[in-house]
XYZ file of N, CA and C in Angstrom:
822
model
N 0.815 -19.814 -30.287
C 1.045 -19.748 -31.716
C -0.125 -19.068 -32.429
N -1.352 -19.465 -32.089
C -2.529 -18.890 -32.732
C -2.643 -17.404 -32.427
N -2.391 -17.027 -31.148
C -2.497 -15.622 -30.775
C -1.425 -14.783 -31.449
N -0.198 -15.285 -31.550
C 0.873 -14.535 -32.210
C 0.580 -14.374 -33.696
N 0.006 -15.396 -34.338
C -0.382 -15.298 -35.760
C -1.466 -14.251 -35.945
N -2.427 -14.222 -35.020
C -3.502 -13.238 -35.088
C -2.957 -11.826 -34.953
N -2.003 -11.644 -34.047
C -1.406 -10.310 -33.865
C -0.749 -9.844 -35.155
N -0.011 -10.717 -35.807
C 0.658 -10.339 -37.067
C -0.357 -10.021 -38.156
N -1.431 -10.794 -38.221
C -2.439 -10.591 -39.256
C -3.183 -9.267 -39.088
N -3.377 -8.867 -37.828
C -4.156 -7.660 -37.562
C -3.316 -6.404 -37.429
N -2.002 -6.551 -37.540
C -1.098 -5.442 -37.255
C -1.372 -4.212 -38.106
N -1.818 -4.421 -39.327
C -1.973 -3.292 -40.252
C -3.133 -2.383 -39.955
N -4.191 -2.896 -39.316
C -5.373 -2.037 -39.144
C -5.883 -1.929 -37.716
N -5.331 -2.702 -36.821
C -5.766 -2.615 -35.424
C -5.175 -1.363 -34.775
N -5.966 -0.604 -34.007
C -5.435 0.583 -33.304
C -4.247 0.229 -32.429
N -3.358 1.204 -32.238
C -2.122 0.964 -31.497
C -2.395 0.436 -30.090
N -3.427 0.953 -29.438
C -3.739 0.515 -28.074
C -4.095 -0.959 -28.059
N -4.842 -1.416 -29.057
C -5.226 -2.828 -29.132
C -4.020 -3.708 -29.430
N -3.115 -3.203 -30.257
C -1.893 -3.967 -30.543
C -1.112 -4.215 -29.256
N -0.983 -3.163 -28.463
C -0.268 -3.292 -27.200
C -0.968 -4.281 -26.286
N -2.308 -4.198 -26.245
C -3.086 -5.107 -25.411
C -2.882 -6.561 -25.832
N -2.931 -6.812 -27.136
C -2.742 -8.170 -27.646
C -1.341 -8.683 -27.344
N -0.345 -7.798 -27.458
C 1.024 -8.208 -27.172
C 1.183 -8.585 -25.702
N 0.600 -7.791 -24.811
C 0.678 -8.092 -23.384
C -0.038 -9.404 -23.084
N -1.225 -9.589 -23.666
C -1.980 -10.823 -23.440
C -1.209 -12.036 -23.935
N -0.562 -11.894 -25.080
C 0.214 -13.009 -25.612
C 1.315 -13.422 -24.636
N 2.008 -12.441 -24.093
C 3.114 -12.765 -23.199
C 2.630 -13.297 -21.856
N 1.442 -12.881 -21.422
C 0.890 -13.406 -20.181
C 0.421 -14.847 -20.358
N -0.252 -15.125 -21.479
C -0.902 -16.418 -21.668
C 0.004 -17.444 -22.337
N 0.781 -17.011 -23.333
C 1.489 -17.969 -24.183
C 2.999 -17.990 -24.009
N 3.579 -16.891 -23.592
C 5.039 -16.817 -23.562
C 5.589 -17.551 -22.345
N 6.494 -18.471 -22.574
C 7.094 -19.194 -21.458
C 8.142 -18.317 -20.776
N 8.224 -18.447 -19.458
C 9.189 -17.686 -18.677
C 10.510 -18.438 -18.683
N 11.582 -17.761 -19.103
C 12.887 -18.405 -19.236
C 13.917 -17.721 -18.341
N 14.933 -18.478 -17.964
C 16.026 -17.900 -17.194
C 16.435 -18.780 -16.037
N 17.714 -18.719 -15.710
C 18.257 -19.521 -14.613
C 18.130 -18.810 -13.277
N 18.019 -17.485 -13.301
C 17.904 -16.709 -12.063
C 16.566 -15.977 -12.032
N 16.210 -15.495 -10.849
C 14.952 -14.751 -10.710
C 14.964 -13.500 -11.588
N 16.066 -12.791 -11.629
C 16.166 -11.602 -12.475
C 15.983 -11.947 -13.953
N 16.633 -13.007 -14.414
C 16.505 -13.414 -15.812
C 15.068 -13.780 -16.147
N 14.386 -14.423 -15.228
C 12.987 -14.784 -15.473
C 12.099 -13.545 -15.521
N 12.351 -12.574 -14.654
C 11.582 -11.331 -14.683
C 11.802 -10.582 -15.990
N 13.061 -10.457 -16.408
C 13.365 -9.762 -17.663
C 12.737 -10.480 -18.844
N 12.747 -11.820 -18.819
C 12.157 -12.607 -19.899
C 10.660 -12.360 -19.993
N 9.992 -12.324 -18.845
C 8.537 -12.189 -18.841
C 8.077 -10.772 -19.156
N 8.764 -9.777 -18.578
C 8.287 -8.403 -18.687
C 8.946 -7.591 -19.795
N 10.033 -8.092 -20.373
C 10.764 -7.304 -21.357
C 9.903 -6.787 -22.492
N 9.126 -7.671 -23.122
C 8.302 -7.268 -24.263
C 6.989 -6.626 -23.838
N 6.688 -6.655 -22.523
C 5.437 -6.060 -22.031
C 5.619 -4.649 -21.504
N 6.852 -4.210 -21.350
C 7.123 -2.985 -20.598
C 6.324 -1.779 -21.106
N 6.206 -1.645 -22.429
C 5.511 -0.478 -22.986
C 4.035 -0.456 -22.623
N 3.409 -1.627 -22.548
C 1.977 -1.683 -22.235
C 1.676 -2.127 -20.825
N 2.707 -2.209 -20.006
C 2.559 -2.779 -18.667
C 1.535 -2.019 -17.825
N 1.693 -0.713 -17.739
C 0.866 0.062 -16.809
C -0.604 0.067 -17.203
N -0.889 0.201 -18.482
C -2.284 0.292 -18.924
C -3.038 -1.000 -18.641
N -2.422 -2.142 -18.946
C -3.110 -3.408 -18.719
C -3.213 -3.704 -17.224
N -2.139 -3.457 -16.465
C -2.171 -3.750 -15.029
C -3.130 -2.844 -14.278
N -3.454 -1.703 -14.845
C -4.421 -0.817 -14.187
C -5.760 -1.522 -13.998
N -6.115 -2.406 -14.930
C -7.378 -3.142 -14.841
C -7.217 -4.511 -14.187
N -5.994 -4.979 -14.102
C -5.736 -6.303 -13.535
C -5.461 -6.252 -12.039
N -4.742 -5.230 -11.593
C -4.251 -5.170 -10.218
C -5.085 -4.183 -9.405
N -6.066 -4.690 -8.726
C -6.973 -3.846 -7.959
C -6.400 -3.539 -6.578
N -6.861 -2.434 -5.998
C -6.486 -2.077 -4.638
C -5.234 -1.233 -4.515
N -4.551 -0.974 -5.623
C -3.308 -0.203 -5.522
C -3.574 1.243 -5.137
N -4.588 1.846 -5.756
C -4.922 3.221 -5.392
C -5.362 3.308 -3.932
N -6.090 2.288 -3.494
C -6.536 2.251 -2.103
C -5.341 2.201 -1.152
N -4.335 1.395 -1.498
C -3.133 1.330 -0.662
C -2.410 2.664 -0.653
N -2.245 3.278 -1.830
C -1.529 4.553 -1.893
C -2.256 5.639 -1.107
N -3.595 5.624 -1.147
C -4.362 6.583 -0.348
C -4.146 6.338 1.141
N -4.137 5.057 1.531
C -4.017 4.710 2.943
C -2.651 5.098 3.504
N -1.590 4.809 2.774
C -0.256 5.138 3.301
C 0.060 6.612 3.100
N -0.434 7.186 2.009
C -0.160 8.598 1.740
C -0.769 9.529 2.767
N -1.885 9.111 3.370
C -2.538 9.943 4.384
C -1.893 9.781 5.754
N -1.033 8.771 5.890
C -0.439 8.481 7.200
C 1.071 8.725 7.251
N 1.746 8.578 6.106
C 3.214 8.689 6.105
C 3.646 9.656 5.021
N 4.043 10.835 5.422
C 4.596 11.815 4.495
C 5.855 12.406 5.122
N 6.876 12.499 4.314
C 8.153 12.968 4.812
C 9.057 11.806 5.136
N 10.350 12.021 5.061
C 11.300 10.960 5.360
C 11.619 10.122 4.138
N 11.702 8.809 4.331
C 12.165 7.897 3.286
C 11.076 6.885 2.964
N 10.805 6.708 1.688
C 9.850 5.716 1.198
C 10.618 4.732 0.326
N 10.473 3.441 0.629
C 11.051 2.375 -0.187
C 9.910 1.592 -0.817
N 9.843 1.604 -2.150
C 8.810 0.850 -2.878
C 9.456 -0.415 -3.425
N 9.240 -1.534 -2.740
C 9.863 -2.798 -3.098
C 9.119 -3.463 -4.263
N 9.862 -3.817 -5.302
C 9.230 -4.364 -6.494
C 8.412 -3.304 -7.194
N 8.919 -2.071 -7.162
C 8.159 -0.915 -7.652
C 8.040 -0.811 -9.153
N 8.805 -1.608 -9.911
C 8.648 -1.678 -11.357
C 8.742 -0.356 -12.071
N 7.657 0.043 -12.722
C 7.644 1.240 -13.558
C 7.472 2.532 -12.775
N 7.287 2.433 -11.471
C 7.064 3.635 -10.670
C 5.632 4.127 -10.692
N 4.705 3.291 -11.168
C 3.300 3.699 -11.264
C 2.704 4.017 -9.896
N 3.211 3.382 -8.858
C 2.677 3.664 -7.518
C 2.848 5.127 -7.130
N 3.919 5.738 -7.596
C 4.150 7.139 -7.270
C 3.108 8.024 -7.941
N 2.755 7.685 -9.168
C 1.692 8.428 -9.841
C 0.372 8.294 -9.089
N 0.094 7.089 -8.587
C -1.153 6.864 -7.855
C -1.159 7.616 -6.534
N 0.006 7.701 -5.908
C 0.097 8.449 -4.653
C -0.132 9.936 -4.882
N 0.308 10.423 -6.035
C 0.119 11.833 -6.368
C 1.356 12.668 -6.103
N 1.499 13.737 -6.844
C 2.696 14.566 -6.784
C 2.907 15.180 -5.400
N 1.818 15.561 -4.741
C 1.958 16.192 -3.417
C 2.586 15.223 -2.420
N 2.127 13.966 -2.434
C 2.683 12.961 -1.527
C 4.125 12.653 -1.902
N 4.380 12.465 -3.188
C 5.730 12.140 -3.651
C 6.718 13.218 -3.237
N 6.348 14.471 -3.437
C 7.259 15.565 -3.137
C 7.419 15.804 -1.640
N 6.541 15.211 -0.832
C 6.660 15.385 0.622
C 7.792 14.534 1.209
N 8.221 13.501 0.480
C 9.293 12.645 0.979
C 10.654 13.235 0.616
N 11.589 13.098 1.550
C 12.950 13.579 1.290
C 13.639 12.705 0.252
N 13.343 11.401 0.292
C 13.960 10.480 -0.649
C 13.047 9.281 -0.855
N 12.985 8.819 -2.088
C 12.188 7.643 -2.435
C 13.072 6.689 -3.224
N 12.999 5.415 -2.864
C 13.714 4.373 -3.598
C 12.699 3.453 -4.274
N 12.867 3.247 -5.573
C 12.112 2.223 -6.293
C 13.070 1.063 -6.520
N 12.799 -0.058 -5.862
C 13.701 -1.204 -5.881
C 13.056 -2.346 -6.662
N 13.772 -2.866 -7.632
C 13.245 -3.961 -8.452
C 14.419 -4.662 -9.113
N 14.190 -5.897 -9.570
C 15.221 -6.645 -10.290
C 15.022 -6.602 -11.802
N 13.874 -6.091 -12.252
C 13.531 -6.154 -13.672
C 14.001 -4.894 -14.409
N 15.014 -5.038 -15.229
C 15.610 -3.886 -15.926
C 14.629 -3.161 -16.841
N 13.836 -3.864 -17.686
C 12.915 -3.137 -18.586
C 11.896 -2.290 -17.839
N 11.378 -2.782 -16.723
C 10.410 -1.996 -15.959
C 11.074 -0.810 -15.270
N 12.284 -1.006 -14.781
C 12.994 0.101 -14.134
C 13.330 1.212 -15.120
N 13.561 0.850 -16.371
C 13.811 1.880 -17.378
C 12.587 2.783 -17.535
N 11.400 2.178 -17.482
C 10.163 2.969 -17.535
C 10.056 3.879 -16.312
N 10.507 3.383 -15.168
C 10.487 4.205 -13.954
C 11.412 5.411 -14.102
N 12.586 5.192 -14.681
C 13.517 6.308 -14.900
C 12.884 7.373 -15.798
N 12.237 6.919 -16.865
C 11.590 7.851 -17.792
C 10.462 8.607 -17.092
N 9.697 7.907 -16.287
C 8.587 8.537 -15.570
C 9.089 9.622 -14.623
N 10.115 9.293 -13.851
C 10.633 10.247 -12.871
C 11.261 11.458 -13.543
N 11.927 11.238 -14.674
C 12.507 12.364 -15.416
C 11.418 13.282 -15.937
N 10.337 12.702 -16.442
C 9.218 13.501 -16.965
C 8.532 14.296 -15.857
N 8.424 13.694 -14.674
C 7.721 14.357 -13.563
C 8.627 15.323 -12.793
N 9.925 15.254 -13.037
C 10.846 16.092 -12.282
C 11.075 15.602 -10.865
N 10.927 14.284 -10.669
C 11.132 13.700 -9.344
C 12.605 13.323 -9.182
N 13.422 14.305 -8.942
C 14.872 14.083 -8.895
C 15.323 13.455 -7.574
N 14.447 13.399 -6.586
C 14.792 12.776 -5.311
C 14.430 11.292 -5.282
N 13.975 10.771 -6.422
C 13.641 9.349 -6.526
C 14.834 8.609 -7.112
N 15.281 7.586 -6.423
C 16.423 6.795 -6.886
C 15.933 5.435 -7.370
N 16.330 5.068 -8.574
C 15.961 3.789 -9.169
C 17.057 2.785 -8.861
N 16.680 1.675 -8.222
C 17.672 0.717 -7.731
C 17.348 -0.674 -8.282
N 18.299 -1.257 -8.992
C 18.149 -2.639 -9.434
C 18.796 -3.535 -8.386
N 17.955 -4.173 -7.566
C 18.482 -4.942 -6.442
C 17.425 -5.914 -5.939
N 17.866 -6.824 -5.075
C 17.024 -7.854 -4.483
C 16.316 -7.301 -3.244
N 15.009 -7.471 -3.181
C 14.224 -6.931 -2.069
C 14.519 -7.620 -0.750
N 15.180 -8.757 -0.783
C 15.468 -9.473 0.464
C 16.802 -9.073 1.091
N 17.614 -8.309 0.351
C 18.962 -7.995 0.865
C 19.360 -6.536 0.746
N 18.725 -5.774 -0.139
C 19.178 -4.405 -0.410
C 19.002 -3.514 0.824
N 19.989 -2.660 1.049
C 19.959 -1.699 2.155
C 20.256 -0.316 1.595
N 19.472 0.695 1.920
C 19.738 2.050 1.414
C 20.975 2.654 2.059
N 21.417 3.753 1.495
C 22.598 4.433 2.035
C 22.400 4.824 3.497
N 21.154 5.105 3.858
C 20.875 5.548 5.225
C 21.010 4.412 6.250
N 21.024 3.168 5.780
C 21.166 2.030 6.670
C 19.831 1.455 7.108
N 19.902 0.461 8.006
C 18.709 -0.186 8.527
C 17.981 0.719 9.511
N 16.682 0.491 9.639
C 15.903 1.207 10.638
C 15.692 2.670 10.363
N 15.749 3.082 9.082
C 15.641 4.503 8.763
C 14.447 4.840 7.850
N 13.803 3.845 7.270
C 12.701 4.104 6.338
C 11.413 4.416 7.104
N 10.667 5.377 6.591
C 9.376 5.735 7.188
C 8.226 4.965 6.556
N 8.438 4.470 5.347
C 7.397 3.727 4.635
C 8.051 2.714 3.715
N 7.564 1.471 3.763
C 7.950 0.435 2.802
C 6.672 -0.139 2.209
N 6.617 -0.242 0.887
C 5.427 -0.774 0.227
C 5.785 -1.939 -0.686
N 4.850 -2.875 -0.773
C 4.884 -3.971 -1.740
C 3.556 -3.940 -2.478
N 3.571 -3.596 -3.741
C 2.354 -3.526 -4.533
C 2.393 -4.620 -5.595
N 1.711 -5.721 -5.333
C 1.690 -6.889 -6.222
C 3.103 -7.359 -6.572
N 3.984 -7.271 -5.602
C 5.351 -7.760 -5.787
C 5.682 -8.900 -4.843
N 5.039 -8.941 -3.682
C 5.350 -9.975 -2.704
C 5.095 -11.374 -3.274
N 4.037 -11.522 -4.065
C 3.702 -12.834 -4.640
C 4.661 -13.236 -5.756
N 5.538 -12.331 -6.164
C 6.523 -12.643 -7.195
C 7.925 -12.810 -6.629
N 8.077 -12.660 -5.340
C 9.386 -12.811 -4.698
C 9.470 -14.231 -4.140
N 10.380 -15.054 -4.651
C 10.443 -16.446 -4.188
C 10.571 -16.565 -2.670
N 11.464 -15.795 -2.089
C 11.689 -15.828 -0.643
C 10.898 -14.698 0.001
N 9.568 -14.768 -0.122
C 8.733 -13.627 0.271
C 8.766 -13.360 1.772
N 8.898 -14.404 2.585
C 8.945 -14.183 4.033
C 10.224 -13.448 4.419
N 11.335 -13.727 3.696
C 12.573 -12.986 3.945
C 12.413 -11.533 3.525
N 11.642 -11.294 2.455
C 11.389 -9.912 2.013
C 10.610 -9.142 3.074
N 9.639 -9.783 3.708
C 8.888 -9.128 4.783
C 9.793 -8.841 5.971
N 10.575 -9.833 6.366
C 11.493 -9.641 7.496
C 12.464 -8.503 7.221
N 12.970 -8.450 5.980
C 13.938 -7.409 5.634
C 13.279 -6.034 5.609
N 12.043 -5.961 5.119
C 11.326 -4.691 5.111
C 11.173 -4.156 6.526
N 10.898 -5.031 7.473
C 10.760 -4.621 8.868
C 12.091 -4.115 9.408
N 13.184 -4.745 8.974
C 14.507 -4.260 9.371
C 14.764 -2.850 8.850
N 14.247 -2.546 7.687
C 14.477 -1.232 7.080
C 13.675 -0.131 7.759
N 12.563 -0.489 8.393
C 11.643 0.506 8.921
C 12.090 1.101 10.249
N 11.739 2.384 10.419
C 11.754 2.990 11.740
C 10.793 2.207 12.633
N 10.982 2.234 13.952
C 10.072 1.501 14.851
C 8.605 1.866 14.652
N 8.333 3.121 14.257
C 6.949 3.547 14.028
C 6.638 3.681 12.539
N 7.528 3.144 11.691
C 7.308 3.238 10.252
C 6.141 2.381 9.788
N 5.693 2.653 8.575
C 4.536 1.959 8.006
C 4.966 0.944 6.960
N 4.319 -0.217 6.984
C 4.443 -1.210 5.920
C 3.089 -1.316 5.240
N 3.080 -1.183 3.919
C 1.844 -1.288 3.156
C 1.981 -2.360 2.094
N 0.993 -3.253 2.016
C 1.039 -4.358 1.063
C -0.319 -4.509 0.380
N -0.284 -4.701 -0.928
C -1.482 -5.109 -1.672
C -1.051 -6.230 -2.602
N -1.856 -7.296 -2.654
C -1.453 -8.433 -3.483
C -2.605 -9.426 -3.621
N -2.445 -10.324 -4.604
C -3.324 -11.473 -4.699
C -3.022 -12.431 -3.548
N -4.005 -13.246 -3.194
C -3.783 -14.281 -2.184
C -4.953 -15.253 -2.237
N -4.859 -16.308 -1.463
C -6.013 -17.166 -1.178
C -6.054 -17.404 0.326
N -7.239 -17.544 0.845
C -7.398 -17.772 2.276
C -7.089 -19.229 2.612
N -6.729 -19.443 3.848
C -6.602 -20.810 4.331
C -7.982 -21.472 4.351
N -7.968 -22.785 4.208
C -9.243 -23.518 4.173
C -10.002 -23.361 5.477
N -9.272 -23.449 6.578
C -9.905 -23.331 7.887
C -9.356 -22.112 8.622
N -10.224 -21.463 9.359
C -9.815 -20.286 10.117
C -8.851 -20.696 11.222
N -7.834 -19.854 11.437
C -6.885 -20.105 12.505
C -6.803 -18.907 13.414
N -5.773 -18.874 14.220
C -5.599 -17.739 15.123
C -5.174 -16.492 14.368
N -4.581 -16.701 13.184
C -4.183 -15.562 12.350
C -4.740 -15.758 10.952
N -4.808 -14.649 10.218
C -5.348 -14.700 8.869
C -6.577 -13.833 8.792
N -6.985 -13.516 7.590
C -8.129 -12.651 7.413
C -9.438 -13.351 7.694
N -10.512 -12.573 7.614
C -11.837 -13.101 7.873
C -12.468 -13.711 6.630
N -11.926 -13.404 5.465
C -12.530 -13.877 4.217
C -12.370 -15.386 4.070
N -13.343 -16.004 3.440
C -13.275 -17.409 3.094
C -13.507 -17.541 1.593
N -12.679 -18.345 0.959
C -12.738 -18.487 -0.490
C -13.185 -19.889 -0.869
N -13.819 -19.989 -2.012
C -14.349 -21.272 -2.462
C -13.218 -22.225 -2.831
N -13.557 -23.483 -2.944
C -12.577 -24.486 -3.364
C -12.003 -24.126 -4.727
N -12.843 -23.640 -5.626
C -12.378 -23.283 -6.979
C -11.369 -22.146 -6.898
N -11.649 -21.132 -6.113
C -10.714 -20.023 -5.972
C -9.388 -20.490 -5.363
N -9.458 -21.296 -4.325
C -8.248 -21.754 -3.652
C -7.423 -22.705 -4.512
N -8.070 -23.374 -5.451
C -7.367 -24.344 -6.301
C -6.967 -23.757 -7.641
N -7.885 -23.008 -8.264
C -7.651 -22.507 -9.620
C -6.600 -21.409 -9.669
N -6.755 -20.382 -8.830
C -5.934 -19.194 -9.032
C -4.445 -19.405 -8.712
N -4.065 -20.152 -7.693
C -2.631 -20.431 -7.529
C -2.048 -21.174 -8.728
N -2.803 -22.106 -9.284
C -2.341 -22.852 -10.457
C -2.245 -21.932 -11.674
N -3.244 -21.098 -11.876
C -3.300 -20.203 -13.039
C -2.136 -19.211 -13.027
N -1.922 -18.557 -11.902
C -0.893 -17.518 -11.840
C 0.520 -18.088 -11.770
N 0.666 -19.311 -11.317
C 2.000 -19.915 -11.225
C 2.653 -20.040 -12.594
N 1.843 -20.080 -13.654
C 2.387 -20.121 -15.011
C 3.304 -18.930 -15.273
N 2.993 -17.795 -14.657
C 3.777 -16.571 -14.843
C 4.660 -16.272 -13.634
N 4.922 -17.288 -12.838
C 5.761 -17.145 -11.644
C 5.181 -16.162 -10.634
N 3.859 -16.106 -10.571
C 3.160 -15.355 -9.527
C 2.541 -16.395 -8.600
N 2.924 -16.360 -7.329
C 2.557 -17.442 -6.416
C 1.630 -16.930 -5.317
N 0.350 -17.215 -5.495
C -0.646 -16.838 -4.493
C -0.484 -17.745 -3.275
N -0.501 -17.154 -2.100
C -0.231 -17.918 -0.884
C -1.321 -17.696 0.159
N -1.639 -18.752 0.860
C -2.558 -18.641 1.996
C -1.822 -18.216 3.260
N -0.506 -18.063 3.162
C 0.304 -17.726 4.336
C 0.711 -16.256 4.398
N 0.450 -15.484 3.333
C 0.853 -14.078 3.340
C 0.259 -13.331 4.527
N -1.071 -13.335 4.629
C -1.716 -12.563 5.683
C -1.348 -13.058 7.082
N -1.390 -14.376 7.355
C -0.990 -14.816 8.697
C 0.433 -14.395 9.063
N 1.349 -14.482 8.103
C 2.733 -14.105 8.418
C 2.848 -12.601 8.659
N 2.203 -11.805 7.808
C 2.220 -10.358 8.010
C 1.616 -9.992 9.358
N 0.515 -10.640 9.711
C -0.134 -10.311 10.982
C 0.693 -10.749 12.183
N 1.542 -11.750 12.001
C 2.418 -12.166 13.096
C 3.534 -11.158 13.330
N 3.811 -10.327 12.322
C 4.909 -9.361 12.405
C 4.440 -7.922 12.605
N 3.169 -7.652 12.331
C 2.694 -6.282 12.270
C 1.555 -6.023 13.242
N 1.486 -4.775 13.714
C 0.283 -4.256 14.345
C -0.566 -3.684 13.208
N -1.661 -4.348 12.904
C -2.448 -3.994 11.726
C -3.271 -2.744 11.990
N -3.120 -1.760 11.121
C -3.897 -0.524 11.187
C -5.125 -0.624 10.285
N -4.927 -1.203 9.126
C -6.025 -1.322 8.165
C -5.849 -2.606 7.371
N -6.927 -3.355 7.229
C -6.913 -4.584 6.439
C -8.217 -4.681 5.661
N -8.085 -4.790 4.365
C -9.234 -4.958 3.478
C -9.024 -6.232 2.677
N -10.028 -7.079 2.647
C -10.008 -8.281 1.822
C -11.142 -8.178 0.813
N -10.793 -8.356 -0.448
C -11.780 -8.190 -1.510
C -11.448 -9.152 -2.645
N -12.199 -9.053 -3.719
C -11.923 -9.864 -4.899
C -12.439 -9.125 -6.119
N -11.850 -9.430 -7.274
C -12.230 -8.761 -8.517
C -11.995 -9.706 -9.683
N -12.809 -9.557 -10.713
C -12.670 -10.396 -11.896
C -11.488 -9.998 -12.741
N -10.944 -10.958 -13.481
C -9.851 -10.680 -14.404
C -10.384 -10.044 -15.680
N -9.609 -9.163 -16.313
C -10.014 -8.623 -17.611
C -10.313 -9.746 -18.598
N -11.428 -9.632 -19.304
C -11.892 -10.572 -20.324
C -12.439 -11.880 -19.746
N -12.229 -12.138 -18.467
C -12.646 -13.417 -17.882
C -13.614 -13.248 -16.714
N -13.994 -12.025 -16.430
C -14.767 -11.764 -15.216
C -16.133 -12.434 -15.222
N -16.694 -12.718 -16.411
C -18.009 -13.359 -16.469
C -17.905 -14.875 -16.642
N -16.678 -15.377 -16.756
C -16.479 -16.812 -16.969
C -15.896 -17.518 -15.755
N -15.090 -16.811 -14.986
C -14.372 -17.421 -13.880
C -14.629 -16.650 -12.581
N -14.470 -17.309 -11.435
C -14.691 -16.601 -10.164
C -13.675 -15.490 -9.970
N -14.004 -14.496 -9.166
C -13.080 -13.369 -8.945
C -11.824 -13.816 -8.216
N -10.749 -13.048 -8.430
C -9.462 -13.325 -7.794
C -9.381 -12.543 -6.480
N -9.099 -13.200 -5.368
C -8.998 -12.489 -4.091
C -7.725 -11.642 -4.010
N -7.847 -10.511 -3.354
C -6.686 -9.678 -3.050
C -6.899 -9.012 -1.700
N -5.805 -8.533 -1.118
C -5.896 -7.865 0.178
C -5.098 -6.570 0.144
N -5.475 -5.658 1.010
C -4.736 -4.414 1.242
C -4.464 -4.337 2.740
N -3.200 -4.244 3.109
C -2.836 -4.219 4.528
C -1.882 -3.067 4.801
N -2.131 -2.357 5.876
C -1.242 -1.303 6.365
C -1.008 -1.545 7.844
N 0.256 -1.505 8.259
C 0.554 -1.725 9.669
C 1.913 -1.196 10.052
N 2.217 -1.313 11.333
C 3.529 -0.948 11.865
C 4.159 -2.192 12.488
N 5.489 -2.236 12.548
C 6.144 -3.430 13.108
C 5.808 -3.615 14.584
N 5.565 -4.870 14.958
C 5.466 -5.174 16.377
C 6.832 -4.950 17.016
N 6.845 -4.581 18.272
C 8.108 -4.252 18.947
C 9.104 -5.402 18.873
N 8.604 -6.634 19.040
C 9.517 -7.770 19.029
C 9.959 -8.121 17.621
N 9.216 -7.633 16.589
C 9.546 -7.983 15.207
C 10.787 -7.258 14.723
N 10.975 -6.011 15.162
C 12.151 -5.284 14.660
C 13.121 -4.864 15.757
N 12.811 -5.218 17.000
C 13.655 -4.774 18.099
C 15.091 -5.228 17.990
N 15.288 -6.421 17.435
C 16.652 -6.972 17.358
C 17.473 -6.320 16.273
N 16.821 -5.519 15.417
C 17.536 -5.001 14.271
C 17.801 -3.504 14.383
N 17.393 -2.874 15.448
C 17.608 -1.429 15.584
C 19.091 -1.147 15.702
N 19.502 -0.084 15.042
C 20.917 0.305 15.120
C 21.124 1.295 16.264
């Protein structure tokens, strides 16, 4: 209530960029997520943020450029499926040369307002081989069928998919046997090291605070993401890092994130080859 009142009071003289920033912050911090289905909740949360989504997330979501560089240098040509691709910003980060090297690209998401931004982006860039798909990442299959994608990416989308393990399994079904899976997302490490999982160790505050904080916006940080991915993938590259949140970096501990690139293990996708 206080933040929305402040936005109205400052509307007349605050620069447009700041207005957008305040609106995005209001919806992240104060706006309750509504809806009976996952799609309805996504539309509720992101609908009023769509115009300022990319600018604010550029400072919030670290490692995306690193992921695009990693997969772009290894997978060019064929089919790229960007799961939870939203506004299509990942394609901009990959660069026009990489984008144009693919025969076909699918941006798959359930959020209509963000997909509209993706349509506008692709029209402006002349990316006519990019198809915008409103669909569930756990079930959608491209026209080419299973086992045909050369690259599947999840950029800060896996933590927003309720059935995230099914999304990983389905992505592996979509991939060629030598295809690449690339993921970047928030996470927290397991308390104790196991046979799988990254090498990073996070403090009690990080492991307790950040899952609680992000759950308000239906973003679910998991200690099981990396172990599950590693059980399914031959890991080519894994980076574990952390970064402060905008406006909070000097008050709160950094938020952990990971960047992973790998190929399916033979037993992970062998049963699904056509």
